[in-house]
mmCIF file of C-alpha atoms in Angstrom:
data_model
loop_
_atom_site.group_PDB
_atom_site.id
_atom_site.type_symbol
_atom_site.label_atom_id
_atom_site.label_comp_id
_atom_site.label_asym_id
_atom_site.label_seq_id
_atom_site.Cartn_x
_atom_site.Cartn_y
_atom_site.Cartn_z
ATOM 1 C CA MET A 1 1.622 -27.964 2.419
ATOM 2 C CA ASP A 2 4.823 -25.941 2.367
ATOM 3 C CA ASP A 3 5.354 -22.156 2.356
ATOM 4 C CA LYS A 4 6.116 -22.061 -1.389
ATOM 5 C CA ALA A 5 2.853 -23.833 -2.229
ATOM 6 C CA PHE A 6 0.917 -21.378 -0.063
ATOM 7 C CA ARG A 7 2.630 -18.359 -1.650
ATOM 8 C CA ARG A 8 2.036 -19.776 -5.135
ATOM 9 C CA ALA A 9 -1.681 -20.257 -4.365
ATOM 10 C CA MET A 10 -1.979 -16.705 -2.981
ATOM 11 C CA GLY A 11 -0.257 -15.415 -6.119
ATOM 12 C CA LYS A 12 -3.220 -16.716 -8.136
ATOM 13 C CA PHE A 13 -5.313 -13.871 -6.731
ATOM 14 C CA ALA A 14 -4.813 -10.751 -8.868
ATOM 15 C CA THR A 15 -4.485 -7.592 -6.781
ATOM 16 C CA GLY A 16 -3.877 -3.926 -7.143
ATOM 17 C CA VAL A 17 -0.648 -2.469 -5.774
ATOM 18 C CA THR A 18 -0.392 0.151 -3.039
ATOM 19 C CA VAL A 19 2.284 2.119 -1.269
ATOM 20 C CA ILE A 20 1.596 2.694 2.404
ATOM 21 C CA THR A 21 3.207 5.777 3.926
ATOM 22 C CA ALA A 22 3.466 7.196 7.416
ATOM 23 C CA CYS A 23 5.408 10.024 8.967
ATOM 24 C CA LEU A 24 7.297 9.727 12.235
ATOM 25 C CA GLN A 25 9.418 12.497 13.743
ATOM 26 C CA GLY A 26 9.355 14.362 10.431
ATOM 27 C CA GLU A 27 10.640 11.401 8.409
ATOM 28 C CA VAL A 28 8.533 9.684 5.748
ATOM 29 C CA HIS A 29 8.467 5.879 5.768
ATOM 30 C CA GLY A 30 6.857 3.797 3.052
ATOM 31 C CA MET A 31 6.384 0.269 1.796
ATOM 32 C CA THR A 32 4.746 -1.509 -1.113
ATOM 33 C CA ALA A 33 1.800 -3.736 -0.209
ATOM 34 C CA ASN A 34 -0.926 -5.595 -2.004
ATOM 35 C CA ALA A 35 -2.601 -6.727 1.229
ATOM 36 C CA PHE A 36 -5.196 -3.940 1.238
ATOM 37 C CA VAL A 37 -8.974 -4.217 1.493
ATOM 38 C CA SER A 38 -12.077 -2.184 2.161
ATOM 39 C CA VAL A 39 -13.676 -3.162 5.478
ATOM 40 C CA SER A 40 -16.672 -0.931 6.167
ATOM 41 C CA LEU A 41 -18.681 1.905 4.650
ATOM 42 C CA ASP A 42 -20.032 3.219 7.970
ATOM 43 C CA PRO A 43 -17.613 4.104 9.375
ATOM 44 C CA ARG A 44 -15.297 4.183 6.360
ATOM 45 C CA LEU A 45 -12.621 1.625 7.235
ATOM 46 C CA ILE A 46 -9.830 -0.061 5.290
ATOM 47 C CA LEU A 47 -7.286 -2.710 6.291
ATOM 48 C CA VAL A 48 -3.580 -3.097 5.531
ATOM 49 C CA SER A 49 -1.421 -6.030 6.593
ATOM 50 C CA ILE A 50 2.172 -5.439 7.744
ATOM 51 C CA SER A 51 4.719 -8.216 8.339
ATOM 52 C CA LYS A 52 6.358 -8.500 11.749
ATOM 53 C CA ASN A 53 9.694 -8.231 9.887
ATOM 54 C CA ALA A 54 8.806 -4.992 8.060
ATOM 55 C CA LYS A 55 10.598 -1.815 9.113
ATOM 56 C CA MET A 56 7.238 -0.095 8.660
ATOM 57 C CA LEU A 57 5.611 -1.983 11.552
ATOM 58 C CA GLU A 58 6.980 0.200 14.361
ATOM 59 C CA THR A 59 6.280 3.357 12.357
ATOM 60 C CA MET A 60 2.647 2.320 11.927
ATOM 61 C CA LYS A 61 2.309 1.529 15.633
ATOM 62 C CA GLU A 62 3.825 4.839 16.744
ATOM 63 C CA SER A 63 2.456 7.275 14.170
ATOM 64 C CA GLY A 64 -1.264 6.675 14.642
ATOM 65 C CA THR A 65 -1.896 7.778 11.047
ATOM 66 C CA PHE A 66 -1.052 6.434 7.618
ATOM 67 C CA ALA A 67 -1.882 6.893 3.949
ATOM 68 C CA VAL A 68 -2.475 4.437 1.148
ATOM 69 C CA SER A 69 -1.629 5.353 -2.446
ATOM 70 C CA VAL A 70 -3.281 2.991 -4.952
ATOM 71 C CA LEU A 71 -0.816 2.835 -7.824
ATOM 72 C CA SER A 72 -1.486 3.471 -11.486
ATOM 73 C CA GLN A 73 0.255 1.451 -14.196
ATOM 74 C CA GLU A 74 2.716 4.327 -14.688
ATOM 75 C CA GLN A 75 3.924 3.879 -11.092
ATOM 76 C CA LYS A 76 5.550 0.448 -11.346
ATOM 77 C CA GLU A 77 8.902 2.098 -10.517
ATOM 78 C CA MET A 78 7.435 3.448 -7.254
ATOM 79 C CA SER A 79 6.237 -0.039 -6.334
ATOM 80 C CA ILE A 80 9.689 -1.487 -6.973
ATOM 81 C CA TYR A 81 11.374 1.309 -4.998
ATOM 82 C CA PHE A 82 9.130 0.996 -1.924
ATOM 83 C CA ALA A 83 9.432 -2.798 -2.030
ATOM 84 C CA GLY A 84 13.168 -2.281 -1.416
ATOM 85 C CA GLN A 85 14.092 -3.774 -4.797
ATOM 86 C CA ALA A 86 15.640 -0.629 -6.306
ATOM 87 C CA LYS A 87 19.415 -0.435 -6.069
ATOM 88 C CA GLU A 88 19.820 3.289 -5.541
ATOM 89 C CA ARG A 89 18.384 5.531 -2.855
ATOM 90 C CA ARG A 90 16.448 8.441 -4.280
ATOM 91 C CA GLU A 91 14.499 11.462 -3.217
ATOM 92 C CA ILE A 92 10.766 10.840 -3.611
ATOM 93 C CA GLU A 93 8.430 13.732 -4.207
ATOM 94 C CA PHE A 94 5.188 13.437 -2.272
ATOM 95 C CA THR A 95 1.936 15.336 -2.343
ATOM 96 C CA TRP A 96 0.890 16.259 1.193
ATOM 97 C CA VAL A 97 -2.741 15.684 2.082
ATOM 98 C CA ASN A 98 -3.883 16.450 5.637
ATOM 99 C CA ASP A 99 -0.205 16.402 6.702
ATOM 100 C CA MET A 100 0.286 12.918 5.219
ATOM 101 C CA PRO A 101 2.580 12.002 2.312
ATOM 102 C CA VAL A 102 0.926 10.378 -0.715
ATOM 103 C CA LEU A 103 2.304 9.583 -4.138
ATOM 104 C CA PRO A 104 1.158 12.025 -6.821
ATOM 105 C CA HIS A 105 -0.638 10.575 -9.869
ATOM 106 C CA SER A 106 -2.023 7.592 -7.948
ATOM 107 C CA LEU A 107 -5.436 6.136 -8.757
ATOM 108 C CA ALA A 108 -6.528 6.936 -5.227
ATOM 109 C CA ALA A 109 -5.023 8.206 -2.009
ATOM 110 C CA LEU A 110 -6.632 7.497 1.346
ATOM 111 C CA VAL A 111 -5.489 9.248 4.516
ATOM 112 C CA CYS A 112 -6.353 7.298 7.660
ATOM 113 C CA ASP A 113 -6.171 7.331 11.425
ATOM 114 C CA VAL A 114 -5.346 3.972 12.974
ATOM 115 C CA TYR A 115 -8.722 2.701 14.178
ATOM 116 C CA ASP A 116 -7.552 -0.665 15.469
ATOM 117 C CA ALA A 117 -4.718 -3.187 15.125
ATOM 118 C CA HIS A 118 -4.702 -6.970 15.486
ATOM 119 C CA VAL A 119 -1.779 -9.370 15.479
ATOM 120 C CA ALA A 120 -2.587 -12.300 13.195
ATOM 121 C CA GLY A 121 0.178 -14.856 12.723
ATOM 122 C CA ASP A 122 3.307 -13.132 11.457
ATOM 123 C CA HIS A 123 1.480 -9.917 10.458
ATOM 124 C CA THR A 124 -0.313 -7.038 12.146
ATOM 125 C CA LEU A 125 -3.604 -6.016 10.571
ATOM 126 C CA PHE A 126 -4.072 -2.259 10.785
ATOM 127 C CA ILE A 127 -7.600 -0.987 10.355
ATOM 128 C CA GLY A 128 -7.655 2.617 9.272
ATOM 129 C CA LYS A 129 -10.513 5.094 9.561
ATOM 130 C CA VAL A 130 -10.462 7.018 6.302
ATOM 131 C CA ASN A 131 -10.624 10.782 6.803
ATOM 132 C CA HIS A 132 -9.670 11.994 3.323
ATOM 133 C CA ILE A 133 -9.826 10.573 -0.206
ATOM 134 C CA THR A 134 -8.548 11.768 -3.569
ATOM 135 C CA THR A 135 -9.012 9.905 -6.856
ATOM 136 C CA HIS A 136 -7.802 10.146 -10.459
ATOM 137 C CA GLU A 137 -9.028 8.381 -13.599
ATOM 138 C CA LEU A 138 -6.005 6.306 -14.600
ATOM 139 C CA GLU A 139 -5.283 2.656 -15.356
ATOM 140 C CA PRO A 140 -4.357 0.385 -12.406
ATOM 141 C CA LEU A 141 -1.081 -1.390 -11.731
ATOM 142 C CA LEU A 142 -1.839 -5.060 -11.082
ATOM 143 C CA PHE A 143 0.102 -7.939 -9.535
ATOM 144 C CA PHE A 144 -0.499 -11.589 -10.405
ATOM 145 C CA GLY A 145 1.641 -14.695 -10.191
ATOM 146 C CA GLY A 146 4.678 -12.787 -8.945
ATOM 147 C CA ASN A 147 4.618 -10.322 -11.855
ATOM 148 C CA TYR A 148 3.263 -6.873 -12.593
ATOM 149 C CA ARG A 149 0.386 -6.790 -15.059
ATOM 150 C CA MET A 150 -1.698 -4.204 -16.857
ATOM 151 C CA LEU A 151 -5.424 -4.213 -17.276
ATOM 152 C CA GLN A 152 -6.591 -4.983 -20.794
ATOM 153 C CA ALA A 153 -10.047 -3.925 -21.899
ATOM 154 C CA SER A 154 -12.321 -6.709 -23.054
ATOM 155 C CA SER A 155 -15.396 -6.483 -25.202
ATOM 156 C CA LEU A 156 -17.998 -9.001 -24.129
#
């Protein structure tokens, strides 16, 4: 099995899209990620996976806190920007929740303290203890097969 076959197989799993943000020395850092999962209800824990090559890795290690913005379908541009695929640098407006930057108009925003971290292969898995949540009733931005998708209602 080669890397392309593995990536192609993983792309068959439809996911939501998130932007993970953290603040270090007064500067906001962010990245797009779809490796996000709920871990526990008691305590409330979530997990994000950060590549060893990501600029965000050191920020996550040093900051001790992070936020996850679950993107709505209107936020595709934010996903592209924080994935480093946008050509121009721009000023991003954040909403500040418990001193953490989150993207306004997201489906959900979770503010977390780093609860634990584990190196697994070429990624670090950060488990966050959720200390604040906001939600909005919007449609999700989805990712499947290397492309953005939108949810379509189905009548069964």
